PDB file of C-alpha atoms in Angstrom:
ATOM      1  CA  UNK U 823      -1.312 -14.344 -13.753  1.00  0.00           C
ATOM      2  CA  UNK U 824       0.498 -11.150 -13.133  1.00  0.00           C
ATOM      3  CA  UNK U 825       1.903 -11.195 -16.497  1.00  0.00           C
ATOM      4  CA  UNK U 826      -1.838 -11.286 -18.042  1.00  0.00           C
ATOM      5  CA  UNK U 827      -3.092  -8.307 -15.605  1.00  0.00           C
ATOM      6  CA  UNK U 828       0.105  -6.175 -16.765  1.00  0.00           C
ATOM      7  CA  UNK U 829      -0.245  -6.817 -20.423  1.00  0.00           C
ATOM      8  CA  UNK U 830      -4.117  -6.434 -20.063  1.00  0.00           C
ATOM      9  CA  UNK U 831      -3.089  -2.539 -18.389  1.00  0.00           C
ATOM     10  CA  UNK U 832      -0.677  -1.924 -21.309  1.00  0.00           C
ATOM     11  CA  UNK U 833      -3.681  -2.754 -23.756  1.00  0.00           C
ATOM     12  CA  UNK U 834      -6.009  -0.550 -21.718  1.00  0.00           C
ATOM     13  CA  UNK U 835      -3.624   2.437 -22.195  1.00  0.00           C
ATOM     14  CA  UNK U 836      -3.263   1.716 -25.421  1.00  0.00           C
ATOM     15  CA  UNK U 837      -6.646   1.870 -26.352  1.00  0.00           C
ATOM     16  CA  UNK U 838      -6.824   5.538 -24.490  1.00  0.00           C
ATOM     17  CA  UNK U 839      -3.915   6.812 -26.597  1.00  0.00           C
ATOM     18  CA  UNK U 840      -6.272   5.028 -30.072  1.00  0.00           C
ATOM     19  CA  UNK U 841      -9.456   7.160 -28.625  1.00  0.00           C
ATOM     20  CA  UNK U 842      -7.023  10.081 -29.769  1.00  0.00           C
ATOM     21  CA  UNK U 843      -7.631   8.895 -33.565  1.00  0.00           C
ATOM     22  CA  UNK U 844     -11.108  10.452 -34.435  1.00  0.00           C
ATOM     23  CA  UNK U 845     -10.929  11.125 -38.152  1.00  0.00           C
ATOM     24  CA  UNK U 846      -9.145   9.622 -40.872  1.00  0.00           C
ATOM     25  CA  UNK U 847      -8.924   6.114 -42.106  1.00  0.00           C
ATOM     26  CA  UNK U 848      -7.274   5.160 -39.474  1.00  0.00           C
ATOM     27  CA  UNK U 849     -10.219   6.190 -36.928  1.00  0.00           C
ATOM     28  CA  UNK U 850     -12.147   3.008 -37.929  1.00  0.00           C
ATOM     29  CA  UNK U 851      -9.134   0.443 -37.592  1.00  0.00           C
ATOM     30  CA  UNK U 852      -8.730   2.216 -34.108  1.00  0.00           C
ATOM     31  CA  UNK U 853     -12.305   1.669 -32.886  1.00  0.00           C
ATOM     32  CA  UNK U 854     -12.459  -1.628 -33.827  1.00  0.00           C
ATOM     33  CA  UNK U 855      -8.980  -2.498 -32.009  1.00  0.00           C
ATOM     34  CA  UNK U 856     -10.224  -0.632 -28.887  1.00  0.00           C
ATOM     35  CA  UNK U 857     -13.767  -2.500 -28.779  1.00  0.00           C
ATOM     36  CA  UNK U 858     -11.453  -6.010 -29.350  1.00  0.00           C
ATOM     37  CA  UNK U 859      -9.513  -4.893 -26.564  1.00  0.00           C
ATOM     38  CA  UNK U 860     -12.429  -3.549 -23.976  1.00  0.00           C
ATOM     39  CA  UNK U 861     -14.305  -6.840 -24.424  1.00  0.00           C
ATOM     40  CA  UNK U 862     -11.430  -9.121 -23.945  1.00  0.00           C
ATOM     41  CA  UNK U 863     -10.575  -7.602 -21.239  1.00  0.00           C
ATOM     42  CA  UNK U 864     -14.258  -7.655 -19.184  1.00  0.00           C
ATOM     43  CA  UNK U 865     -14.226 -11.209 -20.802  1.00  0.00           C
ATOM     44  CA  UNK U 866     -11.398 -12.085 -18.667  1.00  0.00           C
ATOM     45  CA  UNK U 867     -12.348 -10.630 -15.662  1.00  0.00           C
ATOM     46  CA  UNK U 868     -15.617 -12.053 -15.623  1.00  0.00           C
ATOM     47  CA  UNK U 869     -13.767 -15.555 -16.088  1.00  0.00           C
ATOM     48  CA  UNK U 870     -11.561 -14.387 -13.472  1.00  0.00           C
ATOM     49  CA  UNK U 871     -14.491 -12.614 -10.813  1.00  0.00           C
ATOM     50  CA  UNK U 872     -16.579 -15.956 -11.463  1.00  0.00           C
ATOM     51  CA  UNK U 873     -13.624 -18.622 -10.817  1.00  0.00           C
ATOM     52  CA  UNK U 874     -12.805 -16.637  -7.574  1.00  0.00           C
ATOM     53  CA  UNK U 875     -15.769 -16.923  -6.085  1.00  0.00           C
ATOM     54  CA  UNK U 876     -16.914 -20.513  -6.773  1.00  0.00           C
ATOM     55  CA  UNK U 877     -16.071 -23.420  -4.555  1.00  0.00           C
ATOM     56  CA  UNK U 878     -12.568 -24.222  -4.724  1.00  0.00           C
ATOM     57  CA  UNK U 879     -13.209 -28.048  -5.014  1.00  0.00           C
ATOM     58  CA  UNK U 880     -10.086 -29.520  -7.112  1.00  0.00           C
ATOM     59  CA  UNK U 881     -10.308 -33.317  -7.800  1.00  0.00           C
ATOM     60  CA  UNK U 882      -8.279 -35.760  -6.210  1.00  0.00           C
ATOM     61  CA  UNK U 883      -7.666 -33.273  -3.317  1.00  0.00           C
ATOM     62  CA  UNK U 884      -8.092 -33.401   0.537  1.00  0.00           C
ATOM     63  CA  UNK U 885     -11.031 -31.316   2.378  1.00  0.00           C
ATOM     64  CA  UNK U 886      -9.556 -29.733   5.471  1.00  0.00           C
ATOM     65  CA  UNK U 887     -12.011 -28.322   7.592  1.00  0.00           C
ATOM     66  CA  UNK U 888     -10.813 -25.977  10.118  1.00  0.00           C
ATOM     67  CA  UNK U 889     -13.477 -25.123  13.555  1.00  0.00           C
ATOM     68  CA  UNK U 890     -12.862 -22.566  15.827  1.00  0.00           C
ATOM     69  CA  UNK U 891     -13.475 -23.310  19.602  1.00  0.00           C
ATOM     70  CA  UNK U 892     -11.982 -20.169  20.986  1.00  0.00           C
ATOM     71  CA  UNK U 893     -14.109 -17.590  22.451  1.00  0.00           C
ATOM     72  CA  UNK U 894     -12.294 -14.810  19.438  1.00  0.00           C
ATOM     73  CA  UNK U 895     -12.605 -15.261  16.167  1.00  0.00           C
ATOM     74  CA  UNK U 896      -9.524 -15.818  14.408  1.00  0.00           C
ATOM     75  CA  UNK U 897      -7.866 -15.185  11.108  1.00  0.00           C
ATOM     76  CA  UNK U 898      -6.889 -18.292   9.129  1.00  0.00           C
ATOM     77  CA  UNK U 899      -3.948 -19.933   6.603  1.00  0.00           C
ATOM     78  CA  UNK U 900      -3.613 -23.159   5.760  1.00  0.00           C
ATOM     79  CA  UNK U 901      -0.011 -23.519   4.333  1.00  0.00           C
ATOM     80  CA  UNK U 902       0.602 -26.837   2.223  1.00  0.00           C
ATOM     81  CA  UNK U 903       4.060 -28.127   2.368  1.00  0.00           C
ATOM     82  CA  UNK U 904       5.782 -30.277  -0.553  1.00  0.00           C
ATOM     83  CA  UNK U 905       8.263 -32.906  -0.204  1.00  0.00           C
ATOM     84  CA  UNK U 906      10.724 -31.287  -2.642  1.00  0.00           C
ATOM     85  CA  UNK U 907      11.819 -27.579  -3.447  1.00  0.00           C
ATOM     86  CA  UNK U 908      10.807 -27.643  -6.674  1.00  0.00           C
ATOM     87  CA  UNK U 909      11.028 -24.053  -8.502  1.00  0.00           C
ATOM     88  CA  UNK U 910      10.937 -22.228  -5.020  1.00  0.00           C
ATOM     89  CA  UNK U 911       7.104 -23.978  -4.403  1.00  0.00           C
ATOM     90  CA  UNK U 912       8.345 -25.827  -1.351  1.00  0.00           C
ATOM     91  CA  UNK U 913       5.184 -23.815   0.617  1.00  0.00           C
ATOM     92  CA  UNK U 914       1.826 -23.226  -0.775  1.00  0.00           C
ATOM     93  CA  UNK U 915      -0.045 -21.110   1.276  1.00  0.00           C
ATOM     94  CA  UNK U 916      -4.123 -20.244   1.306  1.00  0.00           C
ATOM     95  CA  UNK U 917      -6.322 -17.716   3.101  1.00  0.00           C
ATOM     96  CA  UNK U 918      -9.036 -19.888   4.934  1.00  0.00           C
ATOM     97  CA  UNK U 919     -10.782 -16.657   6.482  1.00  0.00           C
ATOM     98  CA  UNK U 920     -11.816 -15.302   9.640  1.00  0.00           C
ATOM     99  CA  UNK U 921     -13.441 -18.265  11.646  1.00  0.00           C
ATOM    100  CA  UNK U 922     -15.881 -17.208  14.480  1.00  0.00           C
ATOM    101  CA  UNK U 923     -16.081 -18.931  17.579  1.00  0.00           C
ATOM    102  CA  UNK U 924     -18.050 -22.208  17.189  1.00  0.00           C
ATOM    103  CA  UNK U 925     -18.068 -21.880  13.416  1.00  0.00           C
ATOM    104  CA  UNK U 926     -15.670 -23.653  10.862  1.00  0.00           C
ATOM    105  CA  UNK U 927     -14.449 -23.158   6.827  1.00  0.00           C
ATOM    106  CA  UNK U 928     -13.151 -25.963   4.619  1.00  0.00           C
ATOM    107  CA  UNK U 929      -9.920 -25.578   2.596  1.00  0.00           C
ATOM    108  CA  UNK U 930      -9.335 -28.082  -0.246  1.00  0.00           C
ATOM    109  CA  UNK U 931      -5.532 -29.163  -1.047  1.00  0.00           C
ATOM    110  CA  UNK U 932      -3.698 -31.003  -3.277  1.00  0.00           C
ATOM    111  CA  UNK U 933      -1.355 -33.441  -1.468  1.00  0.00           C
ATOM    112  CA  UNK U 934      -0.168 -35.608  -3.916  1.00  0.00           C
ATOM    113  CA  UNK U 935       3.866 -34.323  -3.561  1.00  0.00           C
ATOM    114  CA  UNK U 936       3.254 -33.358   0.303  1.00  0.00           C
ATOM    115  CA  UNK U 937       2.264 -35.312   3.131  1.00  0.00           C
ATOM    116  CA  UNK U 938       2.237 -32.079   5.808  1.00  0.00           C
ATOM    117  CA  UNK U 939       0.572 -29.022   6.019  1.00  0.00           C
ATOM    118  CA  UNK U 940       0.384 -26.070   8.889  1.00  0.00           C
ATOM    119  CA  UNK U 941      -2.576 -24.169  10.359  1.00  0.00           C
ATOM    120  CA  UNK U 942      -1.692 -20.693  11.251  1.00  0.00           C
ATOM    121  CA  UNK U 943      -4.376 -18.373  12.964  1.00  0.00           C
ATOM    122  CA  UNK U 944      -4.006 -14.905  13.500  1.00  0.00           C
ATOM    123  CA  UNK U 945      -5.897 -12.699  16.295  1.00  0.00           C
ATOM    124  CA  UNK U 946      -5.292  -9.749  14.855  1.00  0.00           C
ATOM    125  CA  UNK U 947      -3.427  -8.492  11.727  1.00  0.00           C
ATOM    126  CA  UNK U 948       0.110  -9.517  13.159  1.00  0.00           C
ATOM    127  CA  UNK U 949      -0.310 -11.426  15.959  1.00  0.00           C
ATOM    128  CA  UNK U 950      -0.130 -14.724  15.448  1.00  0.00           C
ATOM    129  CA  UNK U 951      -1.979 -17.171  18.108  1.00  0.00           C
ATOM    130  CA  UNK U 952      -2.239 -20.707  17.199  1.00  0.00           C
ATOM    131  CA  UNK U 953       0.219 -22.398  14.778  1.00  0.00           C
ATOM    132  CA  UNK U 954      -0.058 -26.509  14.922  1.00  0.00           C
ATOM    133  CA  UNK U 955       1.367 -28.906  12.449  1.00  0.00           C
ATOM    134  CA  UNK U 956      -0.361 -31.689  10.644  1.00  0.00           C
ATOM    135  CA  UNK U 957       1.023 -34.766   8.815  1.00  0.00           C
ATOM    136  CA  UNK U 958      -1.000 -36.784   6.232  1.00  0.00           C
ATOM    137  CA  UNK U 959      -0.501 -40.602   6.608  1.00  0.00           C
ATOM    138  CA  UNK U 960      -3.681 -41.672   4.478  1.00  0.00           C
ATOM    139  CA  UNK U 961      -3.152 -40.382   0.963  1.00  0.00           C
ATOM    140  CA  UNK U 962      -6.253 -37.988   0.663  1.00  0.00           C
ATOM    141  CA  UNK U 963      -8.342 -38.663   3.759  1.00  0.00           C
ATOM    142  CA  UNK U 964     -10.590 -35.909   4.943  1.00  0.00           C
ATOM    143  CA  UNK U 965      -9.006 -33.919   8.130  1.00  0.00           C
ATOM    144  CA  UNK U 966     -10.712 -31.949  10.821  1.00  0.00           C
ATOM    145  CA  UNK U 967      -8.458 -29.463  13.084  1.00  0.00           C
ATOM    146  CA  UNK U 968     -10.610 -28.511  16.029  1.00  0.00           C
ATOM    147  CA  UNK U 969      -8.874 -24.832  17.478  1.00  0.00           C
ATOM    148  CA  UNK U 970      -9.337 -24.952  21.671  1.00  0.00           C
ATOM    149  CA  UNK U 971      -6.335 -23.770  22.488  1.00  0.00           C
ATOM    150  CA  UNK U 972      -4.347 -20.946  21.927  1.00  0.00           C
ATOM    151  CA  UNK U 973      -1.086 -22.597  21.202  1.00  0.00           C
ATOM    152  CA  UNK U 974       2.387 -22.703  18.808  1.00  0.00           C
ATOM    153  CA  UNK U 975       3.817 -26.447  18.291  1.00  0.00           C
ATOM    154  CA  UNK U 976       7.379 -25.025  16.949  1.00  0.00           C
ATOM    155  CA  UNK U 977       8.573 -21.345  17.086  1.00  0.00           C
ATOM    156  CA  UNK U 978      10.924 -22.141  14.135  1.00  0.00           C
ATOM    157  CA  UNK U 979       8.090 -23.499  11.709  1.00  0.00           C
ATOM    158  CA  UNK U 980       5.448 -21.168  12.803  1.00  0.00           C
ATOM    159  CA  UNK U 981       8.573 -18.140  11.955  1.00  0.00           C
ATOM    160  CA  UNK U 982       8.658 -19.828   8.822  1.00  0.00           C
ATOM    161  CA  UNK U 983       4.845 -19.494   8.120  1.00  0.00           C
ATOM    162  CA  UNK U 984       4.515 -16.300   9.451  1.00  0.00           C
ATOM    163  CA  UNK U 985       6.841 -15.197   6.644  1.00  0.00           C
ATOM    164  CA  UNK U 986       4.891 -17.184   3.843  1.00  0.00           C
ATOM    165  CA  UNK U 987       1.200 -15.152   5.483  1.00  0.00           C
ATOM    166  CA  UNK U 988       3.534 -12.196   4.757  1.00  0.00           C
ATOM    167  CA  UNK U 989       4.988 -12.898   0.856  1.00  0.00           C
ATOM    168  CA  UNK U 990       0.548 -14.162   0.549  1.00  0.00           C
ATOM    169  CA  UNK U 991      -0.455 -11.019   1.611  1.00  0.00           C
ATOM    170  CA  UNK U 992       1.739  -9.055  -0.152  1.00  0.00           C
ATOM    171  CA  UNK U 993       1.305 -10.920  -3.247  1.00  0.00           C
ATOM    172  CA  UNK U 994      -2.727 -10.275  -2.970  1.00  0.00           C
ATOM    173  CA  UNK U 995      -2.107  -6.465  -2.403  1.00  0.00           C
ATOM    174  CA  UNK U 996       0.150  -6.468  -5.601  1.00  0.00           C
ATOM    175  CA  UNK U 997      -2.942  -8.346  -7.219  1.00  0.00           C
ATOM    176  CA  UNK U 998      -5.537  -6.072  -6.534  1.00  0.00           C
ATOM    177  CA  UNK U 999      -3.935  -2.713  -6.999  1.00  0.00           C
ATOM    178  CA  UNK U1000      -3.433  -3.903 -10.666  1.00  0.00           C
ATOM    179  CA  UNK U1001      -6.884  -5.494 -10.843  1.00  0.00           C
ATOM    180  CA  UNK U1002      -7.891  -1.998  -9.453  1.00  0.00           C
ATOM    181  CA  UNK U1003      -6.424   0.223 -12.068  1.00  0.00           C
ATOM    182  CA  UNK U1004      -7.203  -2.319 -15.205  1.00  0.00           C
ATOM    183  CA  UNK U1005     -10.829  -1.933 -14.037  1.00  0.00           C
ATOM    184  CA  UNK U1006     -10.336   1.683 -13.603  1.00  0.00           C
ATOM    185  CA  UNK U1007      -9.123   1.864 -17.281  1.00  0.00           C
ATOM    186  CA  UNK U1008     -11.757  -0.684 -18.555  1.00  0.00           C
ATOM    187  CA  UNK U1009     -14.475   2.246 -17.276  1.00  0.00           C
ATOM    188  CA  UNK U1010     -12.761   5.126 -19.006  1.00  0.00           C
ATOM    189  CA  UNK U1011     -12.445   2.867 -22.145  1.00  0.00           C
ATOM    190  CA  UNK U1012     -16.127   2.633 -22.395  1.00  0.00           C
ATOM    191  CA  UNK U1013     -17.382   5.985 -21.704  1.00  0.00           C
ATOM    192  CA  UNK U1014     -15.176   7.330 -24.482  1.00  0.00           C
ATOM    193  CA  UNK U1015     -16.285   4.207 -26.569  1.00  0.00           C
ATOM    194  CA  UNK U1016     -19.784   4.693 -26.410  1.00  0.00           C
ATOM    195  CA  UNK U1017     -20.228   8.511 -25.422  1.00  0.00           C
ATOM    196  CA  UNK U1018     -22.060  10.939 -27.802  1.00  0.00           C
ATOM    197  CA  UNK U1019     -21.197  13.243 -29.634  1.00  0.00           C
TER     198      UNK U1019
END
């Protein structure tokens, strides 16, 4: 995905340095390749804005559903862990979102090479206040985690969690600074695309 947002930005800023080409017989090849470019790129964030936001359903998978009994509101991961290290995706980890008290979220997950995953709730940005354990005996069976105490199972796994919320986060921020300046670039390709003389 990264590798699709990057060469998206180098076609962006290619298409500026084509906006340069306003006369010659080259102007019209250079229009052309810049519209091409501008609409495959809103194409694929449209794809990629729409498949965001829709449920995250994914067949075969097991609903999670996470409620928060505390009297705070706290900040969410679900981290999926496989049986095997296979190409450093031992840990998959998801943002479930800030729960309020009394309320709940559902996370779907694919456990067909894991049979554990980890809870990990947050009060604030860094401090972490509930970390519990789960293990899956029943192939994909539905689970509910009910949050009423403020607690940590295992300081060494919930160390190890902490650090995957950290490589998520930073991953994300990485994501939409990108996403940021390929829109940014997407905007200044169509004003000079369909300005007036």
């Amino acid at each position: 995905m990264y590798l699709i947002i990057f060469l998206i930005f180098l076609l962006l800023c290619a298409a500026l340095v084509l906006s340069l080409y306003k006369k010659g017989r080259f102007a019209v090849v250079a229009k052309i390749l810049r519209f091409v470019i501008v609409v495959g790129s809103i194409a694929y964030f449209a794809y990629w804005f729409v498949e965001k936001s829709l449920s995250q359903f994914l067949e075969n998978s097991m609903a999670v559903q996470v409620i928060n009994h505390l009297p705070q509101p706290l900040d969410f991961y679900v981290i999926r862990v496989s049986d095997k290290d296979e190409n450093n995706e031992k840990y998959l980890s998801k943002h479930i979102g800030r729960i309020r008290p009394d309320f709940y979220r559902i996370e779907y997950l694919n456990m067909q090479k894991s049979n554990e995953f980890w809870i990990v709730g947050y009060l604030n940005k860094s401090r972490l206040a509930y970390f519990s354990q789960h293990s899956v005996t029943e192939g994909n069976r539905d689970q509910i985690v009910e949050i009423r105490n403020y607690i940590n199972q295992s300081q060494k796994l919930s160390s190890i969690a902490s650090d995957q919320v950290g490589i998520l986060k930073y991953d994300n921020m990485k994501i939409s600074i990108w996403v940021t300046l390929d829109l940014l670039l997407i905007f200044l390709n169509l004003v000079l695309l369909f300005r007036r003389k």
